[in-house]
PDB file of C-alpha atoms in Angstrom:
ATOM      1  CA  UNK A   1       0.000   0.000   0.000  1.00 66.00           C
ATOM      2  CA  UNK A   2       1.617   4.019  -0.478  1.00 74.00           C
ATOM      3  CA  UNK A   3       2.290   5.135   2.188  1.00 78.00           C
ATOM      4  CA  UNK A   4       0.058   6.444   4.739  1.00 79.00           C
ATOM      5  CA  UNK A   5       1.965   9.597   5.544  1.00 85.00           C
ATOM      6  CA  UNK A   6       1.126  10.951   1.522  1.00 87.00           C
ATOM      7  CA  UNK A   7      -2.124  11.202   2.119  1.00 84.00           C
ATOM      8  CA  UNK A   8      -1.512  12.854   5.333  1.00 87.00           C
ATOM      9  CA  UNK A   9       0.558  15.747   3.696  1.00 89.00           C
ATOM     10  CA  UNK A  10      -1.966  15.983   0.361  1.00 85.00           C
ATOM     11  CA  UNK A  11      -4.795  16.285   3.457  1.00 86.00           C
ATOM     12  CA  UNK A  12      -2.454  18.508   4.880  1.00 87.00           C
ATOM     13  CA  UNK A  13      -1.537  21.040   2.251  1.00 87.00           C
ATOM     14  CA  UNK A  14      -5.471  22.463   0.817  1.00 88.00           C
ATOM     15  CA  UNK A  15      -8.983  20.808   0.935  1.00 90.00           C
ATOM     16  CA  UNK A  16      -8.735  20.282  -2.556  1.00 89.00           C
ATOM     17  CA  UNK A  17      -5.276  18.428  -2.370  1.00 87.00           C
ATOM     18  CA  UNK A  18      -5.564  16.749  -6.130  1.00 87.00           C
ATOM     19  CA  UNK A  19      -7.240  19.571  -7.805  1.00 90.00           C
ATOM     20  CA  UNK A  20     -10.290  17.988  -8.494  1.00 94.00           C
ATOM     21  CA  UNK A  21     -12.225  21.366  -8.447  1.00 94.00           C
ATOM     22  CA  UNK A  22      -9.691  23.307 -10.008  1.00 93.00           C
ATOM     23  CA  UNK A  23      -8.567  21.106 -12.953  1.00 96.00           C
ATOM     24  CA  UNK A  24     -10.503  21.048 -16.208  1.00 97.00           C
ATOM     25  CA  UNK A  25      -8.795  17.523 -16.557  1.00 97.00           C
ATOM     26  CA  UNK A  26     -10.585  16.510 -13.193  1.00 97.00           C
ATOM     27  CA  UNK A  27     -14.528  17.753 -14.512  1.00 97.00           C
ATOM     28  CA  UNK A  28     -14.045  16.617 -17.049  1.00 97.00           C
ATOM     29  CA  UNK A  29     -13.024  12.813 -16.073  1.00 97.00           C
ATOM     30  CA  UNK A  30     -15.692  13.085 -14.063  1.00 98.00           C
ATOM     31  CA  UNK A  31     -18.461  14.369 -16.541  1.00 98.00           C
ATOM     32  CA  UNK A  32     -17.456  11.654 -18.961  1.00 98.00           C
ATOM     33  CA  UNK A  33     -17.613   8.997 -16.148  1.00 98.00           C
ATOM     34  CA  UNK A  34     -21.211  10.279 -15.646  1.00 98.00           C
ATOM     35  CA  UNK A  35     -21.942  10.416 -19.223  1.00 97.00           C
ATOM     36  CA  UNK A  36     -20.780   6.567 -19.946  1.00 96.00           C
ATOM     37  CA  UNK A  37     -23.277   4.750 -17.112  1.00 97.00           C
ATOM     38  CA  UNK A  38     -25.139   2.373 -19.217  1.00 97.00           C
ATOM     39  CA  UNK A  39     -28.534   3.007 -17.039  1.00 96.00           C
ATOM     40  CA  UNK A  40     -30.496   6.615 -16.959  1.00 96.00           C
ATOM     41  CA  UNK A  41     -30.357   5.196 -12.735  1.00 97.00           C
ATOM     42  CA  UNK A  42     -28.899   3.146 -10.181  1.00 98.00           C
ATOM     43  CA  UNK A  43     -30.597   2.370  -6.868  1.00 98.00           C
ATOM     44  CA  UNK A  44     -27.227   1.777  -4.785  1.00 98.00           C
ATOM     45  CA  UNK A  45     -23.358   2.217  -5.525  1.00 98.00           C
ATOM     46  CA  UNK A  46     -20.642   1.555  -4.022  1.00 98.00           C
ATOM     47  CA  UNK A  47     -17.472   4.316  -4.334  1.00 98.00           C
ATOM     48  CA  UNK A  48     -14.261   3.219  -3.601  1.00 98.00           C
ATOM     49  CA  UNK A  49     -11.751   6.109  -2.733  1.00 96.00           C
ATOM     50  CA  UNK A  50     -14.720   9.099  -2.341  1.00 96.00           C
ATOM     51  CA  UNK A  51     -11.921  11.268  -1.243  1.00 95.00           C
ATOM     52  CA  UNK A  52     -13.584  14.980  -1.168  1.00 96.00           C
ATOM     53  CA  UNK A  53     -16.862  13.959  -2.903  1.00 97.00           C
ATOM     54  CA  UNK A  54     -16.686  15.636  -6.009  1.00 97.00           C
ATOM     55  CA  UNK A  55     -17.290  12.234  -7.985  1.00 98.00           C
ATOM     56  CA  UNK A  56     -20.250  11.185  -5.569  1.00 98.00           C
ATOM     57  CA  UNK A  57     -21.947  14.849  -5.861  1.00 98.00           C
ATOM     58  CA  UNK A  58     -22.062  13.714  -9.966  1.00 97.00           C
ATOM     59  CA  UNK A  59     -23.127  10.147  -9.038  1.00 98.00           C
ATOM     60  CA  UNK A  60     -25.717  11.243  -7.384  1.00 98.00           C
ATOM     61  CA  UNK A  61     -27.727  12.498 -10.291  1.00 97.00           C
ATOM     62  CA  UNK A  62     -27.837   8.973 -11.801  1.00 98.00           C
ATOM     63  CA  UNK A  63     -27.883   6.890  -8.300  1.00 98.00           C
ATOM     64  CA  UNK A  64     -30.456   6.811  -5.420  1.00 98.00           C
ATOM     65  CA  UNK A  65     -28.064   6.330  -2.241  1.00 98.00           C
ATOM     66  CA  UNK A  66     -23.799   5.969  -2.899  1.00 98.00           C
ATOM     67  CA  UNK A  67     -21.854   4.468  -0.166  1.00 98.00           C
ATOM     68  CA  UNK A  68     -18.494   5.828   0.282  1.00 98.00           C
ATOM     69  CA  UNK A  69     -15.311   4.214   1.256  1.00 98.00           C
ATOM     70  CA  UNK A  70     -12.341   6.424   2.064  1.00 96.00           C
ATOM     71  CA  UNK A  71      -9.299   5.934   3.822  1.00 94.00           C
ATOM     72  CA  UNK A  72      -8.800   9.335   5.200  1.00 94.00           C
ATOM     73  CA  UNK A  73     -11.104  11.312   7.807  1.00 95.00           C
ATOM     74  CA  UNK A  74     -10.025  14.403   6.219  1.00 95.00           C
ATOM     75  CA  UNK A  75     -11.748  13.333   2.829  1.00 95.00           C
ATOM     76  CA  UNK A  76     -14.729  12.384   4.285  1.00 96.00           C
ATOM     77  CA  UNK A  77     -14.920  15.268   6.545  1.00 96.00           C
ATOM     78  CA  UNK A  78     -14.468  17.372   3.424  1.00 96.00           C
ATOM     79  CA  UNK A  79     -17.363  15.420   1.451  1.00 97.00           C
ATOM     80  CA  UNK A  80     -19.542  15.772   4.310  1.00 97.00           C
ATOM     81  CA  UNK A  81     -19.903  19.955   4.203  1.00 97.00           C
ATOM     82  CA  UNK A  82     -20.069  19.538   0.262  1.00 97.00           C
ATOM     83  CA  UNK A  83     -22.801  16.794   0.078  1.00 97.00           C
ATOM     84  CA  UNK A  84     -24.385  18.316   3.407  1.00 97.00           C
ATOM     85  CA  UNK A  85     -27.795  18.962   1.136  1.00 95.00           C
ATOM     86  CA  UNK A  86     -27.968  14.571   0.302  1.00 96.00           C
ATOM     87  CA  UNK A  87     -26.781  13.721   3.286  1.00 96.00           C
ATOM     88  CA  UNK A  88     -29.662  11.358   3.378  1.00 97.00           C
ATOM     89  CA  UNK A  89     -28.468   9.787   0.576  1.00 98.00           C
ATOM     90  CA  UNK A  90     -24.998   9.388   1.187  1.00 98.00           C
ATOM     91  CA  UNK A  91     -23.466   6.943   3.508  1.00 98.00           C
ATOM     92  CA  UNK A  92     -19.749   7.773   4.372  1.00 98.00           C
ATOM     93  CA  UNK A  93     -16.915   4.656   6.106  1.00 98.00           C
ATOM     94  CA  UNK A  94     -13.535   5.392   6.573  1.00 97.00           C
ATOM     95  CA  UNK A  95     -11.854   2.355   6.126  1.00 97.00           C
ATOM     96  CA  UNK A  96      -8.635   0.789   4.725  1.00 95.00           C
ATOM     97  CA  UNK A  97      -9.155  -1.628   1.201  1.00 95.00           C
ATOM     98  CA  UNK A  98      -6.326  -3.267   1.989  1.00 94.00           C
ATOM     99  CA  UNK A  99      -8.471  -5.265   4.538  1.00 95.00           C
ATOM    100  CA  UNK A 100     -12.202  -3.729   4.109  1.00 97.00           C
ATOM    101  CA  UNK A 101     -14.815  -6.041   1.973  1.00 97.00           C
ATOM    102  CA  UNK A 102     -18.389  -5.066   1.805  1.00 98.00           C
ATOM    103  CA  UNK A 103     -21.021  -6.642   3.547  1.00 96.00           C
ATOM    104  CA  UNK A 104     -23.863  -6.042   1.097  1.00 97.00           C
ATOM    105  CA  UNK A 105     -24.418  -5.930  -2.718  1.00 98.00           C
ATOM    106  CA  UNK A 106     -24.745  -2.956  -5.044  1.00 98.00           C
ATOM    107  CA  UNK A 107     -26.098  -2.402  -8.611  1.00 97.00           C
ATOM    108  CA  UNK A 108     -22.898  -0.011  -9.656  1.00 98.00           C
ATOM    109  CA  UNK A 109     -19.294  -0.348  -8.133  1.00 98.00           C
ATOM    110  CA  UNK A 110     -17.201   2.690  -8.922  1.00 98.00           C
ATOM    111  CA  UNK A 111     -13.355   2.419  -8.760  1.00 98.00           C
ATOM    112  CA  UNK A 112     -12.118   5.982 -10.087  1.00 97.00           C
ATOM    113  CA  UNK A 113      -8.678   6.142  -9.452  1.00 96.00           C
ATOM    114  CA  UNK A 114      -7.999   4.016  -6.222  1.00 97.00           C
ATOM    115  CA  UNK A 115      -7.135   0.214  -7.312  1.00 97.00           C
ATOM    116  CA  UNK A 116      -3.526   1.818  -8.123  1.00 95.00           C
ATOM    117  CA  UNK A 117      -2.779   2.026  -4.769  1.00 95.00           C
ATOM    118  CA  UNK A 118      -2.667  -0.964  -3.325  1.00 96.00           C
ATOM    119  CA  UNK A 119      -0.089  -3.821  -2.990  1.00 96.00           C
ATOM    120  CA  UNK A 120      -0.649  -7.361  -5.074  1.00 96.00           C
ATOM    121  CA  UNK A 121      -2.203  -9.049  -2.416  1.00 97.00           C
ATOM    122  CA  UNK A 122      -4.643  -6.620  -1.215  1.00 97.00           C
ATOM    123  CA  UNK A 123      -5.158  -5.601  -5.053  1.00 97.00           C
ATOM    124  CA  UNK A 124      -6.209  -9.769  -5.541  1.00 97.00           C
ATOM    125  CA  UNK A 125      -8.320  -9.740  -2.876  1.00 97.00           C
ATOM    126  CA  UNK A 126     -10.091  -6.494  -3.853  1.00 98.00           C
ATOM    127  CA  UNK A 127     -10.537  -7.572  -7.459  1.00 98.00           C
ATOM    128  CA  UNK A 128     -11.898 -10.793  -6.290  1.00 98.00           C
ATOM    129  CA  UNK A 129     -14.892  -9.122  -4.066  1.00 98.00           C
ATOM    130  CA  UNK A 130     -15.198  -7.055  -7.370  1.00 98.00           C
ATOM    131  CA  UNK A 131     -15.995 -10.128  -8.868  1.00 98.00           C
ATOM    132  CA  UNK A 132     -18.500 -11.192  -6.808  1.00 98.00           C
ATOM    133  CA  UNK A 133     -20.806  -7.881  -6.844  1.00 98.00           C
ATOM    134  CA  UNK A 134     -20.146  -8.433 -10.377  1.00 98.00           C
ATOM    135  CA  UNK A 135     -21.566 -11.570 -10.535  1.00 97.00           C
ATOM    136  CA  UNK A 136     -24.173 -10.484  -8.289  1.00 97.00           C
ATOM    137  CA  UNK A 137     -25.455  -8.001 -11.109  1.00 97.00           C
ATOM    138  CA  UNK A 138     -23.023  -5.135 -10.542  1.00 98.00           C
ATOM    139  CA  UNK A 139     -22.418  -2.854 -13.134  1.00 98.00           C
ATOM    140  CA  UNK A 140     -18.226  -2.135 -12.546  1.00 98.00           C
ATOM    141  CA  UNK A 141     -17.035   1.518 -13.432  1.00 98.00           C
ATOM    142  CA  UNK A 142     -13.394   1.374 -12.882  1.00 98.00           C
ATOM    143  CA  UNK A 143     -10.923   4.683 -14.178  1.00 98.00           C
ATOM    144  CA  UNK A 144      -7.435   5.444 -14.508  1.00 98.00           C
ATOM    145  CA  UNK A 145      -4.827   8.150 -14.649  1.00 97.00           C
ATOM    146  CA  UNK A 146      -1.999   6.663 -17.609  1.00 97.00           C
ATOM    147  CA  UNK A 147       0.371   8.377 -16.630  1.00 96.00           C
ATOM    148  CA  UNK A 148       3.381   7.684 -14.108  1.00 95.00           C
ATOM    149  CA  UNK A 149       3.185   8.429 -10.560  1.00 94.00           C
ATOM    150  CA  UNK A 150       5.770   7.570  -8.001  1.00 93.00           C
ATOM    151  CA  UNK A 151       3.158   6.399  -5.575  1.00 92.00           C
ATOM    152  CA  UNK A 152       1.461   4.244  -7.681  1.00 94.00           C
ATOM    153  CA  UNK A 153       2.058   0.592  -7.557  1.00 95.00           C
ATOM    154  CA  UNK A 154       0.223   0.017 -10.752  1.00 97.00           C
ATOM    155  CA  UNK A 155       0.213   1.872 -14.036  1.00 97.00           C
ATOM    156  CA  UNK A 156      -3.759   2.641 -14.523  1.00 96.00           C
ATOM    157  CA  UNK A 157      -3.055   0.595 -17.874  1.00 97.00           C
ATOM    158  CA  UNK A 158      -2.151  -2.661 -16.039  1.00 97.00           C
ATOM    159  CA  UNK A 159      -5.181  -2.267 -13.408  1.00 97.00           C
ATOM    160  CA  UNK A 160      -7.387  -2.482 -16.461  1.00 98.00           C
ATOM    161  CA  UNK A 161      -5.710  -5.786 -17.619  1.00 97.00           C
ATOM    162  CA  UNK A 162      -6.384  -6.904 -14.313  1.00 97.00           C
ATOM    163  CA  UNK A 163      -9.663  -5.552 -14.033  1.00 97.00           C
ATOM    164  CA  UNK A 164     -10.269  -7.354 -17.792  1.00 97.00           C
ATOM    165  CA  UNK A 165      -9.063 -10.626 -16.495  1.00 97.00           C
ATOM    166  CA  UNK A 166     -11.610 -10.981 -13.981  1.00 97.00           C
ATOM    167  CA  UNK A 167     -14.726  -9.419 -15.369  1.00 97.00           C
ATOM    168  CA  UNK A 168     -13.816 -10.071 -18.597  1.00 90.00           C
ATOM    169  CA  UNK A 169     -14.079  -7.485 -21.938  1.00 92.00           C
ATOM    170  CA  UNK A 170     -15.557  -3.499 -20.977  1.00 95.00           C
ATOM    171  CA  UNK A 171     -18.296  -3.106 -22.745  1.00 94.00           C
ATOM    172  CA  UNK A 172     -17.735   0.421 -23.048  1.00 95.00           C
ATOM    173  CA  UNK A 173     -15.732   3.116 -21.920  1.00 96.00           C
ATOM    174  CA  UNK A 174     -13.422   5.984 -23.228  1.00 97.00           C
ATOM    175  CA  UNK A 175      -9.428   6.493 -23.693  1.00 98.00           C
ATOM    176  CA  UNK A 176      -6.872   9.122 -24.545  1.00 98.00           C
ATOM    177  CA  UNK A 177      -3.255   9.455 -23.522  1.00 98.00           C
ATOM    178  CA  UNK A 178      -4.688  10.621 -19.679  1.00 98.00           C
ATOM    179  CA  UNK A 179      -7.172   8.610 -18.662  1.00 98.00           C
ATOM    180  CA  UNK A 180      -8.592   4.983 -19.255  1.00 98.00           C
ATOM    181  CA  UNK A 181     -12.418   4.923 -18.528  1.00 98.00           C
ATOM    182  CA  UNK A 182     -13.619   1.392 -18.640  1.00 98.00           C
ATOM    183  CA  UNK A 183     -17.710   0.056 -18.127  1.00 98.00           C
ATOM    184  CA  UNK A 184     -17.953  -4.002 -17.191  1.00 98.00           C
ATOM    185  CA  UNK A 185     -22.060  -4.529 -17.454  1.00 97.00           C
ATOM    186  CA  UNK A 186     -23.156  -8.177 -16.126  1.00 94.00           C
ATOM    187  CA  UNK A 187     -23.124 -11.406 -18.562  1.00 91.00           C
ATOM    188  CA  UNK A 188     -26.063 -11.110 -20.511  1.00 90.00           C
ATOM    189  CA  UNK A 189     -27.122  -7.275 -20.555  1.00 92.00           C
ATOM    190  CA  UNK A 190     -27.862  -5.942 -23.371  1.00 93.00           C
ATOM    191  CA  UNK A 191     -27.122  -2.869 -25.423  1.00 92.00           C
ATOM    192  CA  UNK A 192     -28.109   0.861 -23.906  1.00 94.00           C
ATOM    193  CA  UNK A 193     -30.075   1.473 -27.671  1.00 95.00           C
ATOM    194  CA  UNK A 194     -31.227  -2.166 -27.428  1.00 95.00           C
ATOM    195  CA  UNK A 195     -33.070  -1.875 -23.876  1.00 93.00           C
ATOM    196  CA  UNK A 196     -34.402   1.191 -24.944  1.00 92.00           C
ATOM    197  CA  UNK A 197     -35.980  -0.096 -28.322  1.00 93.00           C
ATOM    198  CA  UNK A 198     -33.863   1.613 -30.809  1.00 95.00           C
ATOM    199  CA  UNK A 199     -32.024  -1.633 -31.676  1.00 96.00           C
ATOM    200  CA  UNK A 200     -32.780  -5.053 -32.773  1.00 95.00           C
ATOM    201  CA  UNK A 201     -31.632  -7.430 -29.664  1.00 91.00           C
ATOM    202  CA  UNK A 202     -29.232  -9.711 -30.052  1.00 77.00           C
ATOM    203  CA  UNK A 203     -30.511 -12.686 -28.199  1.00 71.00           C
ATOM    204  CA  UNK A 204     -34.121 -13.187 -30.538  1.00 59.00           C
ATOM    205  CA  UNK A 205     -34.274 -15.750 -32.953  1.00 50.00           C
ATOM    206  CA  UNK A 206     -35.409 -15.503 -36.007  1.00 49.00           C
ATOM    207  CA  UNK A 207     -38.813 -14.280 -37.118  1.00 43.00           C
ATOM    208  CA  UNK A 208     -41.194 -16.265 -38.095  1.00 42.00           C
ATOM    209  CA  UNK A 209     -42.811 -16.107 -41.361  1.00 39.00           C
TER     210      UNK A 209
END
């Protein structure tokens, strides 16, 4: 895991330690992470590494109630006074993924910029929980930052090939030289124009005649 004491100084140093307000590069990751859920709503997501809340106070247009795990009591303390007005909606845990595992299932599981993080064992036992709400009808949003960081222990390229070996193939998603956006639907769900009626599904057999 990086070290605990970085995220102590970034806490340290501004409420906005990464920018995410300030940066055009941070709306904008998060706009397009908005714009590329494959369901007009959620009822109940999970997001991993909330940080200051400026991802959940998106997600919360598209999702009913987001639960929010963050390492650091300054984040959430942070995304408390700027999601004070959902505060019904919003469930905040500070907790550490290198041992946490959730105790209930969710319909989305947001990953934006976290997975990086974390050591190869905690990173396999992560991904394998991942899995499992996967399997259990999670929709998996998982981005990246591509390019290197000293703290990371994972390029955000290689936590996608990990990501893709146990979910298998995104069905969607965005990339440029920054940032890796990737959108793992469950076996079996169908197209965005399909469930809406615009396109011809691909599991009905042929018409009769």
């Amino acid at each position: 895991m990086t070290d605990p004491a970085y995220f102590e100084r970034m806490y340290a140093r501004s409420d906005d330690p990464w920018g995410f307000d300030d940066h055009f590069y941070e709306r904008r990751k998060r706009e397009l992470t908005v714009a590329a859920l494959p369901r007009a709503r959620f009822v109940s997501a999970l997001e991993l590494g909330s940080s200051t809340g400026a991802l959940t106070e998106q997600l919360l247009a598209r999702v009913d109630r987001v639960h929010c795990v963050e390492l650091h009591p300054r984040g959430v303390e942070i995304a408390r006074r700027r999601l004070v007005a959902d505060s019904d909606r919003v469930r905040f845990e500070v907790a550490d993924l290198i041992t946490w595992t959730p105790g209930e299932t969710y319909d989305l599981v947001v990953a934006s910029e976290v997975l990086y993080y974390l050591d190869a064992e905690p990173l396999a036992r992560a991904l394998g929980w991942i899995r499992d709400q996967h399997l259990a009808g999670a929709t998996v949003v998982a981005v990246d930052w591509r390019h290197p960081v000293d703290e990371h222990r994972w390029s955000g390229d290689e936590i996608h090939r990990r990501l893709t070996e146990v979910l298998s193939t995104a069905s969607g998603g965005y990339r440029d030289t920054d940032v890796t956006i990737e959108i793992f639907e469950p076996a079996g769900v169908e197209s965005v124009a399909v469930r809406d009626g615009l396109a011809p599904s691909t599991t009905d057999g042929p018409s009769g005649g």
